[in-house]
Amino acid sequence: SSCSPRKLSKAVVSTQSTGELLSLNDCELEFTPDALQSVAELAFCKKTGARALKSIVETTLLDAMFEIPGSDITHVEVSSETVLDKRPPIYTRTVTVTEQTP
């Protein structure tokens, strides 16, 4: 990319605060390294600093933030395709095991 991000750590901080919100619903948030790179590059290109980071992360997770509460989703993995191509994140759901009586 023509933009070379220098503040990737701010992207990590922004995703951590969003992850803390999801953890209230017993859900873990994971951004892959390529997703963090994509977030940082987009934010750097917008040249608005931390506001861009926050906006990109919130936009990327908007659907997940509505889908997770009250669901069986325990893990959300965000890839660069989620950030750049608006593909849904990968959800991991709890597996419910029911006992059968013999």
PDB file of N, CA and C in Angstrom:
ATOM      1  N   SER A   1       0.841  -1.185   0.000  1.00  0.00           N
ATOM      2  CA  SER A   1       0.000   0.000   0.000  1.00  0.00           C
ATOM      3  C   SER A   1       0.880   1.241   0.000  1.00  0.00           C
ATOM      4  N   SER A   2       0.361   2.348  -0.521  1.00  0.00           N
ATOM      5  CA  SER A   2       1.138   3.574  -0.570  1.00  0.00           C
ATOM      6  C   SER A   2       1.220   4.240   0.793  1.00  0.00           C
ATOM      7  N   CYS A   3       0.370   3.853   1.709  1.00  0.00           N
ATOM      8  CA  CYS A   3       0.405   4.399   3.071  1.00  0.00           C
ATOM      9  C   CYS A   3       1.168   3.422   3.951  1.00  0.00           C
ATOM     10  N   SER A   4       2.164   3.923   4.661  1.00  0.00           N
ATOM     11  CA  SER A   4       2.893   3.035   5.565  1.00  0.00           C
ATOM     12  C   SER A   4       2.598   3.441   7.001  1.00  0.00           C
ATOM     13  N   PRO A   5       1.765   2.649   7.715  1.00  0.00           N
ATOM     14  CA  PRO A   5       1.349   3.012   9.063  1.00  0.00           C
ATOM     15  C   PRO A   5       2.503   2.980  10.040  1.00  0.00           C
ATOM     16  N   ARG A   6       2.485   3.903  10.973  1.00  0.00           N
ATOM     17  CA  ARG A   6       3.529   3.956  11.993  1.00  0.00           C
ATOM     18  C   ARG A   6       2.954   3.756  13.380  1.00  0.00           C
ATOM     19  N   LYS A   7       1.644   3.730  13.503  1.00  0.00           N
ATOM     20  CA  LYS A   7       1.038   3.677  14.835  1.00  0.00           C
ATOM     21  C   LYS A   7       0.130   2.469  14.990  1.00  0.00           C
ATOM     22  N   LEU A   8       0.665   1.312  14.671  1.00  0.00           N
ATOM     23  CA  LEU A   8      -0.120   0.092  14.774  1.00  0.00           C
ATOM     24  C   LEU A   8      -0.566  -0.165  16.204  1.00  0.00           C
ATOM     25  N   SER A   9       0.232   0.268  17.181  1.00  0.00           N
ATOM     26  CA  SER A   9      -0.130   0.032  18.574  1.00  0.00           C
ATOM     27  C   SER A   9      -1.450   0.695  18.935  1.00  0.00           C
ATOM     28  N   LYS A  10      -1.772   1.839  18.306  1.00  0.00           N
ATOM     29  CA  LYS A  10      -3.060   2.487  18.584  1.00  0.00           C
ATOM     30  C   LYS A  10      -4.210   1.623  18.092  1.00  0.00           C
ATOM     31  N   ALA A  11      -4.007   0.918  16.990  1.00  0.00           N
ATOM     32  CA  ALA A  11      -5.037   0.004  16.502  1.00  0.00           C
ATOM     33  C   ALA A  11      -5.268  -1.109  17.516  1.00  0.00           C
ATOM     34  N   VAL A  12      -4.190  -1.586  18.104  1.00  0.00           N
ATOM     35  CA  VAL A  12      -4.305  -2.640  19.105  1.00  0.00           C
ATOM     36  C   VAL A  12      -5.064  -2.126  20.322  1.00  0.00           C
ATOM     37  N   VAL A  13      -4.756  -0.922  20.778  1.00  0.00           N
ATOM     38  CA  VAL A  13      -5.455  -0.340  21.929  1.00  0.00           C
ATOM     39  C   VAL A  13      -6.934  -0.198  21.627  1.00  0.00           C
ATOM     40  N   SER A  14      -7.266   0.271  20.432  1.00  0.00           N
ATOM     41  CA  SER A  14      -8.664   0.455  20.055  1.00  0.00           C
ATOM     42  C   SER A  14      -9.401  -0.884  20.035  1.00  0.00           C
ATOM     43  N   THR A  15      -8.780  -1.928  19.482  1.00  0.00           N
ATOM     44  CA  THR A  15      -9.438  -3.226  19.445  1.00  0.00           C
ATOM     45  C   THR A  15      -9.547  -3.818  20.833  1.00  0.00           C
ATOM     46  N   GLN A  16      -8.593  -3.521  21.717  1.00  0.00           N
ATOM     47  CA  GLN A  16      -8.667  -4.043  23.084  1.00  0.00           C
ATOM     48  C   GLN A  16      -9.872  -3.461  23.811  1.00  0.00           C
ATOM     49  N   SER A  17     -10.150  -2.165  23.637  1.00  0.00           N
ATOM     50  CA  SER A  17     -11.301  -1.583  24.335  1.00  0.00           C
ATOM     51  C   SER A  17     -12.599  -2.154  23.791  1.00  0.00           C
ATOM     52  N   THR A  18     -12.665  -2.416  22.484  1.00  0.00           N
ATOM     53  CA  THR A  18     -13.850  -3.047  21.914  1.00  0.00           C
ATOM     54  C   THR A  18     -13.947  -4.483  22.413  1.00  0.00           C
ATOM     55  N   GLY A  19     -12.814  -5.157  22.517  1.00  0.00           N
ATOM     56  CA  GLY A  19     -12.795  -6.523  23.039  1.00  0.00           C
ATOM     57  C   GLY A  19     -13.282  -6.603  24.462  1.00  0.00           C
ATOM     58  N   GLU A  20     -12.986  -5.573  25.258  1.00  0.00           N
ATOM     59  CA  GLU A  20     -13.468  -5.543  26.633  1.00  0.00           C
ATOM     60  C   GLU A  20     -14.991  -5.473  26.665  1.00  0.00           C
ATOM     61  N   LEU A  21     -15.591  -4.737  25.734  1.00  0.00           N
ATOM     62  CA  LEU A  21     -17.050  -4.685  25.658  1.00  0.00           C
ATOM     63  C   LEU A  21     -17.619  -6.054  25.340  1.00  0.00           C
ATOM     64  N   LEU A  22     -16.982  -6.758  24.397  1.00  0.00           N
ATOM     65  CA  LEU A  22     -17.468  -8.085  24.030  1.00  0.00           C
ATOM     66  C   LEU A  22     -17.281  -9.077  25.163  1.00  0.00           C
ATOM     67  N   SER A  23     -16.220  -8.896  25.966  1.00  0.00           N
ATOM     68  CA  SER A  23     -15.971  -9.834  27.054  1.00  0.00           C
ATOM     69  C   SER A  23     -17.072  -9.781  28.101  1.00  0.00           C
ATOM     70  N   LEU A  24     -17.799  -8.686  28.151  1.00  0.00           N
ATOM     71  CA  LEU A  24     -18.940  -8.607  29.059  1.00  0.00           C
ATOM     72  C   LEU A  24     -19.988  -9.640  28.693  1.00  0.00           C
ATOM     73  N   ASN A  25     -19.973 -10.094  27.451  1.00  0.00           N
ATOM     74  CA  ASN A  25     -20.881 -11.129  26.981  1.00  0.00           C
ATOM     75  C   ASN A  25     -20.174 -12.478  26.876  1.00  0.00           C
ATOM     76  N   ASP A  26     -19.067 -12.637  27.622  1.00  0.00           N
ATOM     77  CA  ASP A  26     -18.258 -13.861  27.573  1.00  0.00           C
ATOM     78  C   ASP A  26     -17.829 -14.192  26.151  1.00  0.00           C
ATOM     79  N   CYS A  27     -17.413 -13.180  25.424  1.00  0.00           N
ATOM     80  CA  CYS A  27     -16.984 -13.350  24.046  1.00  0.00           C
ATOM     81  C   CYS A  27     -15.590 -12.755  23.877  1.00  0.00           C
ATOM     82  N   GLU A  28     -14.719 -13.511  23.258  1.00  0.00           N
ATOM     83  CA  GLU A  28     -13.347 -13.060  23.037  1.00  0.00           C
ATOM     84  C   GLU A  28     -13.220 -12.502  21.618  1.00  0.00           C
ATOM     85  N   LEU A  29     -12.529 -11.392  21.492  1.00  0.00           N
ATOM     86  CA  LEU A  29     -12.316 -10.749  20.198  1.00  0.00           C
ATOM     87  C   LEU A  29     -10.868 -10.941  19.779  1.00  0.00           C
ATOM     88  N   GLU A  30     -10.680 -11.355  18.531  1.00  0.00           N
ATOM     89  CA  GLU A  30      -9.330 -11.532  18.003  1.00  0.00           C
ATOM     90  C   GLU A  30      -9.225 -10.877  16.628  1.00  0.00           C
ATOM     91  N   PHE A  31      -8.248  -9.996  16.490  1.00  0.00           N
ATOM     92  CA  PHE A  31      -7.905  -9.437  15.191  1.00  0.00           C
ATOM     93  C   PHE A  31      -6.652 -10.151  14.721  1.00  0.00           C
ATOM     94  N   THR A  32      -6.687 -10.728  13.527  1.00  0.00           N
ATOM     95  CA  THR A  32      -5.486 -11.367  12.991  1.00  0.00           C
ATOM     96  C   THR A  32      -4.449 -10.281  12.702  1.00  0.00           C
ATOM     97  N   PRO A  33      -3.172 -10.650  12.616  1.00  0.00           N
ATOM     98  CA  PRO A  33      -2.144  -9.646  12.304  1.00  0.00           C
ATOM     99  C   PRO A  33      -2.425  -8.879  11.008  1.00  0.00           C
ATOM    100  N   ASP A  34      -2.934  -9.579   9.984  1.00  0.00           N
ATOM    101  CA  ASP A  34      -3.231  -8.875   8.734  1.00  0.00           C
ATOM    102  C   ASP A  34      -4.421  -7.933   8.895  1.00  0.00           C
ATOM    103  N   ALA A  35      -5.352  -8.262   9.768  1.00  0.00           N
ATOM    104  CA  ALA A  35      -6.476  -7.360  10.028  1.00  0.00           C
ATOM    105  C   ALA A  35      -5.993  -6.094  10.728  1.00  0.00           C
ATOM    106  N   LEU A  36      -5.104  -6.244  11.711  1.00  0.00           N
ATOM    107  CA  LEU A  36      -4.550  -5.076  12.397  1.00  0.00           C
ATOM    108  C   LEU A  36      -3.785  -4.192  11.422  1.00  0.00           C
ATOM    109  N   GLN A  37      -3.041  -4.825  10.525  1.00  0.00           N
ATOM    110  CA  GLN A  37      -2.299  -4.068   9.516  1.00  0.00           C
ATOM    111  C   GLN A  37      -3.266  -3.285   8.624  1.00  0.00           C
ATOM    112  N   SER A  38      -4.358  -3.925   8.232  1.00  0.00           N
ATOM    113  CA  SER A  38      -5.353  -3.267   7.383  1.00  0.00           C
ATOM    114  C   SER A  38      -6.008  -2.088   8.094  1.00  0.00           C
ATOM    115  N   VAL A  39      -6.349  -2.277   9.370  1.00  0.00           N
ATOM    116  CA  VAL A  39      -6.940  -1.196  10.157  1.00  0.00           C
ATOM    117  C   VAL A  39      -5.965  -0.026  10.234  1.00  0.00           C
ATOM    118  N   ALA A  40      -4.713  -0.330  10.536  1.00  0.00           N
ATOM    119  CA  ALA A  40      -3.705   0.722  10.673  1.00  0.00           C
ATOM    120  C   ALA A  40      -3.495   1.463   9.357  1.00  0.00           C
ATOM    121  N   GLU A  41      -3.445   0.740   8.248  1.00  0.00           N
ATOM    122  CA  GLU A  41      -3.249   1.375   6.945  1.00  0.00           C
ATOM    123  C   GLU A  41      -4.427   2.284   6.587  1.00  0.00           C
ATOM    124  N   LEU A  42      -5.635   1.789   6.799  1.00  0.00           N
ATOM    125  CA  LEU A  42      -6.816   2.612   6.514  1.00  0.00           C
ATOM    126  C   LEU A  42      -6.821   3.884   7.358  1.00  0.00           C
ATOM    127  N   ALA A  43      -6.514   3.722   8.640  1.00  0.00           N
ATOM    128  CA  ALA A  43      -6.506   4.876   9.540  1.00  0.00           C
ATOM    129  C   ALA A  43      -5.414   5.864   9.144  1.00  0.00           C
ATOM    130  N   PHE A  44      -4.261   5.349   8.799  1.00  0.00           N
ATOM    131  CA  PHE A  44      -3.155   6.224   8.402  1.00  0.00           C
ATOM    132  C   PHE A  44      -3.525   7.011   7.145  1.00  0.00           C
ATOM    133  N   CYS A  45      -4.181   6.360   6.203  1.00  0.00           N
ATOM    134  CA  CYS A  45      -4.582   7.027   4.960  1.00  0.00           C
ATOM    135  C   CYS A  45      -5.626   8.112   5.201  1.00  0.00           C
ATOM    136  N   LYS A  46      -6.467   7.928   6.219  1.00  0.00           N
ATOM    137  CA  LYS A  46      -7.484   8.941   6.528  1.00  0.00           C
ATOM    138  C   LYS A  46      -6.888  10.161   7.214  1.00  0.00           C
ATOM    139  N   LYS A  47      -5.718   9.978   7.827  1.00  0.00           N
ATOM    140  CA  LYS A  47      -4.982  11.071   8.478  1.00  0.00           C
ATOM    141  C   LYS A  47      -5.789  11.783   9.560  1.00  0.00           C
ATOM    142  N   THR A  48      -6.600  11.015  10.291  1.00  0.00           N
ATOM    143  CA  THR A  48      -7.347  11.614  11.395  1.00  0.00           C
ATOM    144  C   THR A  48      -6.992  10.970  12.729  1.00  0.00           C
ATOM    145  N   GLY A  49      -5.914  10.229  12.770  1.00  0.00           N
ATOM    146  CA  GLY A  49      -5.415   9.680  14.017  1.00  0.00           C
ATOM    147  C   GLY A  49      -6.310   8.634  14.643  1.00  0.00           C
ATOM    148  N   ALA A  50      -6.400   8.699  15.974  1.00  0.00           N
ATOM    149  CA  ALA A  50      -7.128   7.693  16.742  1.00  0.00           C
ATOM    150  C   ALA A  50      -8.613   7.651  16.391  1.00  0.00           C
ATOM    151  N   ARG A  51      -9.174   8.789  15.972  1.00  0.00           N
ATOM    152  CA  ARG A  51     -10.589   8.785  15.575  1.00  0.00           C
ATOM    153  C   ARG A  51     -10.822   7.833  14.408  1.00  0.00           C
ATOM    154  N   ALA A  52      -9.889   7.810  13.464  1.00  0.00           N
ATOM    155  CA  ALA A  52     -10.021   6.902  12.327  1.00  0.00           C
ATOM    156  C   ALA A  52      -9.934   5.456  12.785  1.00  0.00           C
ATOM    157  N   LEU A  53      -8.999   5.173  13.684  1.00  0.00           N
ATOM    158  CA  LEU A  53      -8.866   3.809  14.199  1.00  0.00           C
ATOM    159  C   LEU A  53     -10.160   3.343  14.846  1.00  0.00           C
ATOM    160  N   LYS A  54     -10.685   4.181  15.711  1.00  0.00           N
ATOM    161  CA  LYS A  54     -11.917   3.831  16.427  1.00  0.00           C
ATOM    162  C   LYS A  54     -13.073   3.638  15.445  1.00  0.00           C
ATOM    163  N   SER A  55     -13.192   4.530  14.495  1.00  0.00           N
ATOM    164  CA  SER A  55     -14.265   4.449  13.507  1.00  0.00           C
ATOM    165  C   SER A  55     -14.176   3.170  12.676  1.00  0.00           C
ATOM    166  N   ILE A  56     -12.978   2.828  12.237  1.00  0.00           N
ATOM    167  CA  ILE A  56     -12.791   1.622  11.418  1.00  0.00           C
ATOM    168  C   ILE A  56     -13.132   0.370  12.216  1.00  0.00           C
ATOM    169  N   VAL A  57     -12.657   0.306  13.456  1.00  0.00           N
ATOM    170  CA  VAL A  57     -12.932  -0.864  14.303  1.00  0.00           C
ATOM    171  C   VAL A  57     -14.428  -0.968  14.588  1.00  0.00           C
ATOM    172  N   GLU A  58     -15.058   0.143  14.925  1.00  0.00           N
ATOM    173  CA  GLU A  58     -16.494   0.115  15.218  1.00  0.00           C
ATOM    174  C   GLU A  58     -17.312  -0.281  13.992  1.00  0.00           C
ATOM    175  N   THR A  59     -16.950   0.242  12.832  1.00  0.00           N
ATOM    176  CA  THR A  59     -17.662  -0.104  11.597  1.00  0.00           C
ATOM    177  C   THR A  59     -17.487  -1.581  11.279  1.00  0.00           C
ATOM    178  N   THR A  60     -16.267  -2.076  11.462  1.00  0.00           N
ATOM    179  CA  THR A  60     -15.967  -3.483  11.181  1.00  0.00           C
ATOM    180  C   THR A  60     -16.773  -4.407  12.085  1.00  0.00           C
ATOM    181  N   LEU A  61     -16.987  -4.001  13.330  1.00  0.00           N
ATOM    182  CA  LEU A  61     -17.642  -4.874  14.315  1.00  0.00           C
ATOM    183  C   LEU A  61     -19.115  -4.558  14.544  1.00  0.00           C
ATOM    184  N   LEU A  62     -19.673  -3.657  13.757  1.00  0.00           N
ATOM    185  CA  LEU A  62     -21.048  -3.215  14.001  1.00  0.00           C
ATOM    186  C   LEU A  62     -22.042  -4.374  14.046  1.00  0.00           C
ATOM    187  N   ASP A  63     -22.039  -5.215  13.035  1.00  0.00           N
ATOM    188  CA  ASP A  63     -22.988  -6.335  13.017  1.00  0.00           C
ATOM    189  C   ASP A  63     -22.736  -7.293  14.172  1.00  0.00           C
ATOM    190  N   ALA A  64     -21.469  -7.559  14.461  1.00  0.00           N
ATOM    191  CA  ALA A  64     -21.131  -8.478  15.557  1.00  0.00           C
ATOM    192  C   ALA A  64     -21.628  -7.940  16.894  1.00  0.00           C
ATOM    193  N   MET A  65     -21.516  -6.630  17.093  1.00  0.00           N
ATOM    194  CA  MET A  65     -21.933  -6.030  18.360  1.00  0.00           C
ATOM    195  C   MET A  65     -23.439  -6.215  18.607  1.00  0.00           C
ATOM    196  N   PHE A  66     -24.212  -6.310  17.527  1.00  0.00           N
ATOM    197  CA  PHE A  66     -25.641  -6.553  17.675  1.00  0.00           C
ATOM    198  C   PHE A  66     -25.966  -8.037  17.757  1.00  0.00           C
ATOM    199  N   GLU A  67     -25.147  -8.857  17.121  1.00  0.00           N
ATOM    200  CA  GLU A  67     -25.425 -10.289  17.075  1.00  0.00           C
ATOM    201  C   GLU A  67     -24.993 -11.029  18.336  1.00  0.00           C
ATOM    202  N   ILE A  68     -23.950 -10.572  18.992  1.00  0.00           N
ATOM    203  CA  ILE A  68     -23.357 -11.304  20.111  1.00  0.00           C
ATOM    204  C   ILE A  68     -24.207 -11.331  21.386  1.00  0.00           C
ATOM    205  N   PRO A  69     -24.731 -10.196  21.860  1.00  0.00           N
ATOM    206  CA  PRO A  69     -25.482 -10.248  23.128  1.00  0.00           C
ATOM    207  C   PRO A  69     -26.621 -11.261  23.092  1.00  0.00           C
ATOM    208  N   GLY A  70     -26.630 -12.135  24.075  1.00  0.00           N
ATOM    209  CA  GLY A  70     -27.678 -13.137  24.177  1.00  0.00           C
ATOM    210  C   GLY A  70     -27.486 -14.344  23.271  1.00  0.00           C
ATOM    211  N   SER A  71     -26.387 -14.390  22.526  1.00  0.00           N
ATOM    212  CA  SER A  71     -26.154 -15.513  21.623  1.00  0.00           C
ATOM    213  C   SER A  71     -25.189 -16.511  22.251  1.00  0.00           C
ATOM    214  N   ASP A  72     -24.890 -17.573  21.501  1.00  0.00           N
ATOM    215  CA  ASP A  72     -23.927 -18.572  21.958  1.00  0.00           C
ATOM    216  C   ASP A  72     -22.538 -18.334  21.360  1.00  0.00           C
ATOM    217  N   ILE A  73     -22.285 -17.134  20.842  1.00  0.00           N
ATOM    218  CA  ILE A  73     -20.987 -16.795  20.255  1.00  0.00           C
ATOM    219  C   ILE A  73     -19.983 -16.555  21.376  1.00  0.00           C
ATOM    220  N   THR A  74     -18.852 -17.262  21.301  1.00  0.00           N
ATOM    221  CA  THR A  74     -17.826 -17.142  22.334  1.00  0.00           C
ATOM    222  C   THR A  74     -16.528 -16.522  21.820  1.00  0.00           C
ATOM    223  N   HIS A  75     -16.370 -16.447  20.504  1.00  0.00           N
ATOM    224  CA  HIS A  75     -15.134 -15.938  19.920  1.00  0.00           C
ATOM    225  C   HIS A  75     -15.432 -15.309  18.566  1.00  0.00           C
ATOM    226  N   VAL A  76     -14.827 -14.155  18.329  1.00  0.00           N
ATOM    227  CA  VAL A  76     -14.976 -13.467  17.048  1.00  0.00           C
ATOM    228  C   VAL A  76     -13.579 -13.245  16.489  1.00  0.00           C
ATOM    229  N   GLU A  77     -13.349 -13.749  15.282  1.00  0.00           N
ATOM    230  CA  GLU A  77     -12.060 -13.547  14.622  1.00  0.00           C
ATOM    231  C   GLU A  77     -12.256 -12.622  13.432  1.00  0.00           C
ATOM    232  N   VAL A  78     -11.509 -11.519  13.450  1.00  0.00           N
ATOM    233  CA  VAL A  78     -11.583 -10.527  12.385  1.00  0.00           C
ATOM    234  C   VAL A  78     -10.331 -10.658  11.526  1.00  0.00           C
ATOM    235  N   SER A  79     -10.528 -10.810  10.226  1.00  0.00           N
ATOM    236  CA  SER A  79      -9.416 -10.910   9.288  1.00  0.00           C
ATOM    237  C   SER A  79      -9.355  -9.643   8.437  1.00  0.00           C
ATOM    238  N   SER A  80      -8.353  -9.560   7.594  1.00  0.00           N
ATOM    239  CA  SER A  80      -8.261  -8.391   6.713  1.00  0.00           C
ATOM    240  C   SER A  80      -9.449  -8.344   5.749  1.00  0.00           C
ATOM    241  N   GLU A  81      -9.993  -9.511   5.383  1.00  0.00           N
ATOM    242  CA  GLU A  81     -11.173  -9.533   4.508  1.00  0.00           C
ATOM    243  C   GLU A  81     -12.379  -8.901   5.210  1.00  0.00           C
ATOM    244  N   THR A  82     -12.444  -9.077   6.515  1.00  0.00           N
ATOM    245  CA  THR A  82     -13.524  -8.454   7.281  1.00  0.00           C
ATOM    246  C   THR A  82     -13.371  -6.934   7.254  1.00  0.00           C
ATOM    247  N   VAL A  83     -12.143  -6.464   7.424  1.00  0.00           N
ATOM    248  CA  VAL A  83     -11.872  -5.029   7.465  1.00  0.00           C
ATOM    249  C   VAL A  83     -12.013  -4.400   6.078  1.00  0.00           C
ATOM    250  N   LEU A  84     -11.399  -5.012   5.077  1.00  0.00           N
ATOM    251  CA  LEU A  84     -11.321  -4.395   3.754  1.00  0.00           C
ATOM    252  C   LEU A  84     -12.506  -4.717   2.846  1.00  0.00           C
ATOM    253  N   ASP A  85     -12.986  -5.948   2.902  1.00  0.00           N
ATOM    254  CA  ASP A  85     -14.035  -6.393   1.979  1.00  0.00           C
ATOM    255  C   ASP A  85     -15.406  -6.502   2.621  1.00  0.00           C
ATOM    256  N   LYS A  86     -15.504  -6.104   3.891  1.00  0.00           N
ATOM    257  CA  LYS A  86     -16.771  -6.136   4.638  1.00  0.00           C
ATOM    258  C   LYS A  86     -17.354  -7.543   4.745  1.00  0.00           C
ATOM    259  N   ARG A  87     -16.485  -8.558   4.714  1.00  0.00           N
ATOM    260  CA  ARG A  87     -16.956  -9.927   4.942  1.00  0.00           C
ATOM    261  C   ARG A  87     -17.240 -10.110   6.424  1.00  0.00           C
ATOM    262  N   PRO A  88     -18.164 -10.975   6.755  1.00  0.00           N
ATOM    263  CA  PRO A  88     -18.454 -11.184   8.182  1.00  0.00           C
ATOM    264  C   PRO A  88     -17.253 -11.795   8.895  1.00  0.00           C
ATOM    265  N   PRO A  89     -17.099 -11.491  10.180  1.00  0.00           N
ATOM    266  CA  PRO A  89     -16.032 -12.150  10.943  1.00  0.00           C
ATOM    267  C   PRO A  89     -16.372 -13.623  11.123  1.00  0.00           C
ATOM    268  N   ILE A  90     -15.398 -14.379  11.579  1.00  0.00           N
ATOM    269  CA  ILE A  90     -15.615 -15.800  11.858  1.00  0.00           C
ATOM    270  C   ILE A  90     -16.065 -15.925  13.308  1.00  0.00           C
ATOM    271  N   TYR A  91     -17.234 -16.525  13.499  1.00  0.00           N
ATOM    272  CA  TYR A  91     -17.787 -16.710  14.835  1.00  0.00           C
ATOM    273  C   TYR A  91     -17.541 -18.138  15.304  1.00  0.00           C
ATOM    274  N   THR A  92     -17.169 -18.273  16.575  1.00  0.00           N
ATOM    275  CA  THR A  92     -17.101 -19.579  17.211  1.00  0.00           C
ATOM    276  C   THR A  92     -18.228 -19.611  18.224  1.00  0.00           C
ATOM    277  N   ARG A  93     -18.992 -20.664  18.183  1.00  0.00           N
ATOM    278  CA  ARG A  93     -20.144 -20.787  19.071  1.00  0.00           C
ATOM    279  C   ARG A  93     -19.925 -21.933  20.054  1.00  0.00           C
ATOM    280  N   THR A  94     -20.599 -21.852  21.177  1.00  0.00           N
ATOM    281  CA  THR A  94     -20.493 -22.936  22.157  1.00  0.00           C
ATOM    282  C   THR A  94     -21.199 -24.164  21.606  1.00  0.00           C
ATOM    283  N   VAL A  95     -20.671 -25.292  21.989  1.00  0.00           N
ATOM    284  CA  VAL A  95     -21.281 -26.553  21.573  1.00  0.00           C
ATOM    285  C   VAL A  95     -22.085 -27.059  22.758  1.00  0.00           C
ATOM    286  N   THR A  96     -23.335 -27.279  22.540  1.00  0.00           N
ATOM    287  CA  THR A  96     -24.203 -27.777  23.594  1.00  0.00           C
ATOM    288  C   THR A  96     -24.266 -29.303  23.489  1.00  0.00           C
ATOM    289  N   VAL A  97     -23.891 -29.939  24.579  1.00  0.00           N
ATOM    290  CA  VAL A  97     -23.926 -31.405  24.620  1.00  0.00           C
ATOM    291  C   VAL A  97     -25.105 -31.823  25.484  1.00  0.00           C
ATOM    292  N   THR A  98     -25.948 -32.624  24.935  1.00  0.00           N
ATOM    293  CA  THR A  98     -27.082 -33.117  25.710  1.00  0.00           C
ATOM    294  C   THR A  98     -26.840 -34.584  26.055  1.00  0.00           C
ATOM    295  N   GLU A  99     -27.105 -34.898  27.286  1.00  0.00           N
ATOM    296  CA  GLU A  99     -26.947 -36.298  27.732  1.00  0.00           C
ATOM    297  C   GLU A  99     -28.154 -37.098  27.300  1.00  0.00           C
ATOM    298  N   GLN A 100     -27.855 -38.308  26.867  1.00  0.00           N
ATOM    299  CA  GLN A 100     -28.942 -39.200  26.507  1.00  0.00           C
ATOM    300  C   GLN A 100     -29.032 -40.282  27.570  1.00  0.00           C
ATOM    301  N   THR A 101     -30.234 -40.572  27.964  1.00  0.00           N
ATOM    302  CA  THR A 101     -30.424 -41.630  28.962  1.00  0.00           C
ATOM    303  C   THR A 101     -30.411 -42.965  28.239  1.00  0.00           C
ATOM    304  N   PRO A 102     -29.705 -43.923  28.841  1.00  0.00           N
ATOM    305  CA  PRO A 102     -29.629 -45.261  28.193  1.00  0.00           C
ATOM    306  C   PRO A 102     -30.926 -46.005  28.202  1.00  0.00           C
TER     307      PRO A 102
END
